Amino acid sequence: IAAGDMKRLKFEAHGLKGSAASLGARVVVVLCQELENGVASTAAALVQQLRRELERATAELQEIVAARTRGAA
């Protein structure tokens, strides 16, 4: 973002969107879609939202894995 490379940001958002869709992280998918379709003036705010949502989704996935690991023991 700091370099103003929207093409790269959109490319990375597209890749992340696919991974998030595979994991069922729907809010991440939506935010990535917004980044893909967005303009530079909104990118920083969207990236901040995306970071928060990725942290939340990661924590949720870690809980799921931990629960399954406990159940398999």
Coordinates of N, CA and C in Angstrom, one line a residue:
I1 N 0.8 -1.2 0.0 CA 0.0 0.0 0.0 C 0.9 1.2 0.0
A2 N 1.9 1.2 0.8 CA 2.8 2.4 1.0 C 3.4 2.7 -0.4
A3 N 3.7 1.7 -1.2 CA 4.3 1.9 -2.5 C 3.3 2.3 -3.5
G4 N 2.0 2.3 -3.2 CA 1.0 2.6 -4.1 C 0.8 1.6 -5.2
D5 N 1.2 0.4 -5.0 CA 1.1 -0.6 -6.0 C -0.3 -1.4 -5.9
M6 N -1.3 -0.7 -6.4 CA -2.6 -1.3 -6.4 C -2.8 -2.6 -7.2
K7 N -2.0 -2.7 -8.3 CA -2.1 -3.9 -9.1 C -1.6 -5.1 -8.2
R8 N -0.5 -4.9 -7.5 CA 0.0 -6.0 -6.7 C -1.0 -6.3 -5.5
L9 N -1.5 -5.3 -4.9 CA -2.5 -5.4 -3.8 C -3.7 -6.2 -4.3
K10 N -4.2 -5.9 -5.5 CA -5.3 -6.6 -6.0 C -5.0 -8.1 -6.3
F11 N -3.8 -8.3 -6.8 CA -3.3 -9.7 -7.1 C -3.3 -10.5 -5.9
E12 N -2.7 -9.9 -4.8 CA -2.6 -10.6 -3.5 C -3.9 -10.9 -2.9
A13 N -4.8 -9.9 -3.0 CA -6.2 -10.0 -2.5 C -6.9 -11.1 -3.2
H14 N -6.7 -11.3 -4.5 CA -7.4 -12.3 -5.2 C -6.9 -13.7 -4.7
G15 N -5.6 -13.9 -4.5 CA -5.1 -15.2 -4.0 C -5.6 -15.5 -2.6
L16 N -5.6 -14.5 -1.8 CA -6.1 -14.7 -0.4 C -7.6 -15.0 -0.4
K17 N -8.3 -14.4 -1.3 CA -9.7 -14.6 -1.4 C -10.0 -16.1 -1.7
G18 N -9.2 -16.7 -2.6 CA -9.4 -18.1 -2.9 C -9.1 -19.0 -1.8
S19 N -8.1 -18.7 -1.0 CA -7.7 -19.5 0.1 C -8.8 -19.4 1.2
A20 N -9.2 -18.2 1.4 CA -10.3 -17.9 2.5 C -11.6 -18.6 2.1
A21 N -11.9 -18.7 0.8 CA -13.1 -19.3 0.4 C -13.0 -20.8 0.7
S22 N -11.8 -21.4 0.5 CA -11.6 -22.8 0.8 C -11.8 -23.2 2.2
L23 N -11.5 -22.2 3.1 CA -11.6 -22.4 4.5 C -12.9 -22.0 5.1
G24 N -13.8 -21.4 4.3 CA -15.1 -20.9 4.7 C -15.0 -19.6 5.5
A25 N -14.0 -18.8 5.3 CA -13.8 -17.5 5.9 C -14.5 -16.4 5.1
R26 N -15.8 -16.4 5.2 CA -16.6 -15.6 4.3 C -16.4 -14.1 4.4
V27 N -16.1 -13.6 5.6 CA -15.9 -12.1 5.8 C -14.5 -11.8 5.1
V28 N -13.5 -12.7 5.2 CA -12.3 -12.4 4.5 C -12.5 -12.4 3.0
V29 N -13.3 -13.3 2.5 CA -13.6 -13.3 1.1 C -14.2 -12.0 0.6
V30 N -15.2 -11.5 1.4 CA -15.8 -10.2 1.0 C -14.8 -9.1 1.1
L31 N -14.0 -9.0 2.1 CA -13.0 -7.9 2.2 C -12.0 -8.0 1.0
C32 N -11.6 -9.2 0.7 CA -10.7 -9.3 -0.4 C -11.3 -8.9 -1.7
Q33 N -12.6 -9.2 -1.9 CA -13.3 -8.8 -3.1 C -13.4 -7.3 -3.1
E34 N -13.6 -6.7 -2.0 CA -13.7 -5.2 -2.0 C -12.3 -4.6 -2.3
L35 N -11.2 -5.2 -1.9 CA -9.9 -4.8 -2.2 C -9.7 -4.9 -3.7
E36 N -10.1 -6.0 -4.3 CA -9.9 -6.2 -5.7 C -10.7 -5.2 -6.5
N37 N -11.8 -4.8 -6.1 CA -12.6 -3.8 -6.8 C -12.4 -2.4 -6.4
G38 N -11.7 -2.2 -5.3 CA -11.5 -0.9 -4.8 C -10.5 0.0 -5.4
V39 N -10.4 1.2 -4.8 CA -9.5 2.2 -5.3 C -8.5 2.5 -4.2
A40 N -7.4 3.1 -4.5 CA -6.3 3.4 -3.5 C -6.8 4.1 -2.3
S41 N -7.7 5.0 -2.5 CA -8.2 5.9 -1.3 C -8.9 5.0 -0.2
T42 N -9.4 3.9 -0.5 CA -10.0 3.0 0.5 C -9.2 1.8 0.9
A43 N -8.1 1.6 0.2 CA -7.3 0.4 0.5 C -6.8 0.3 1.9
A44 N -6.2 1.3 2.5 CA -5.6 1.3 3.8 C -6.7 0.8 4.8
A45 N -7.9 1.4 4.8 CA -8.9 1.0 5.7 C -9.4 -0.4 5.5
L46 N -9.5 -0.8 4.3 CA -9.9 -2.2 4.0 C -8.8 -3.2 4.5
V47 N -7.5 -2.9 4.3 CA -6.5 -3.7 4.8 C -6.5 -3.8 6.3
Q48 N -6.8 -2.8 7.0 CA -6.9 -2.8 8.5 C -8.0 -3.7 8.9
Q49 N -9.2 -3.6 8.2 CA -10.3 -4.5 8.5 C -9.9 -6.0 8.2
L50 N -9.2 -6.2 7.1 CA -8.8 -7.5 6.7 C -7.8 -8.1 7.7
R51 N -6.9 -7.3 8.2 CA -6.0 -7.8 9.3 C -6.8 -8.3 10.5
R52 N -7.7 -7.5 10.9 CA -8.5 -7.8 12.1 C -9.3 -9.1 11.9
E53 N -9.9 -9.2 10.7 CA -10.7 -10.4 10.4 C -9.8 -11.6 10.3
L54 N -8.6 -11.5 9.7 CA -7.7 -12.6 9.6 C -7.3 -13.1 11.0
E55 N -7.0 -12.2 11.9 CA -6.7 -12.6 13.3 C -7.9 -13.3 13.9
R56 N -9.1 -12.9 13.7 CA -10.2 -13.5 14.2 C -10.4 -14.9 13.6
A57 N -10.3 -15.0 12.3 CA -10.5 -16.3 11.6 C -9.4 -17.3 12.0
T58 N -8.2 -16.8 12.1 CA -7.1 -17.6 12.5 C -7.3 -18.2 13.9
A59 N -7.8 -17.4 14.8 CA -8.1 -17.9 16.2 C -9.2 -18.9 16.2
E60 N -10.2 -18.7 15.4 CA -11.3 -19.6 15.3 C -10.8 -21.0 14.7
L61 N -10.0 -20.9 13.7 CA -9.5 -22.1 13.1 C -8.6 -22.9 14.1
Q62 N -7.8 -22.2 14.8 CA -7.0 -22.8 15.8 C -7.8 -23.5 16.9
E63 N -8.9 -22.9 17.3 CA -9.8 -23.5 18.2 C -10.4 -24.8 17.7
I64 N -10.8 -24.8 16.4 CA -11.4 -26.0 15.8 C -10.3 -27.1 15.7
V65 N -9.1 -26.8 15.3 CA -8.0 -27.8 15.3 C -7.8 -28.3 16.7
A66 N -7.7 -27.4 17.7 CA -7.4 -27.9 19.1 C -8.6 -28.8 19.5
A67 N -9.8 -28.5 19.2 CA -10.9 -29.3 19.7 C -10.9 -30.7 19.0
R68 N -10.5 -30.7 17.8 CA -10.5 -32.0 17.1 C -9.3 -32.8 17.6
T69 N -8.2 -32.1 17.9 CA -7.0 -32.8 18.4 C -7.4 -33.4 19.8
R70 N -8.1 -32.7 20.6 CA -8.5 -33.2 21.9 C -9.4 -34.4 21.8
G71 N -10.3 -34.3 20.8 CA -11.3 -35.3 20.6 C -10.7 -36.6 20.1
A72 N -9.5 -36.5 19.4 CA -8.9 -37.7 18.8 C -8.0 -38.3 19.8
A73 N -7.7 -37.7 20.9 CA -6.7 -38.2 21.9 C -7.4 -39.3 22.8

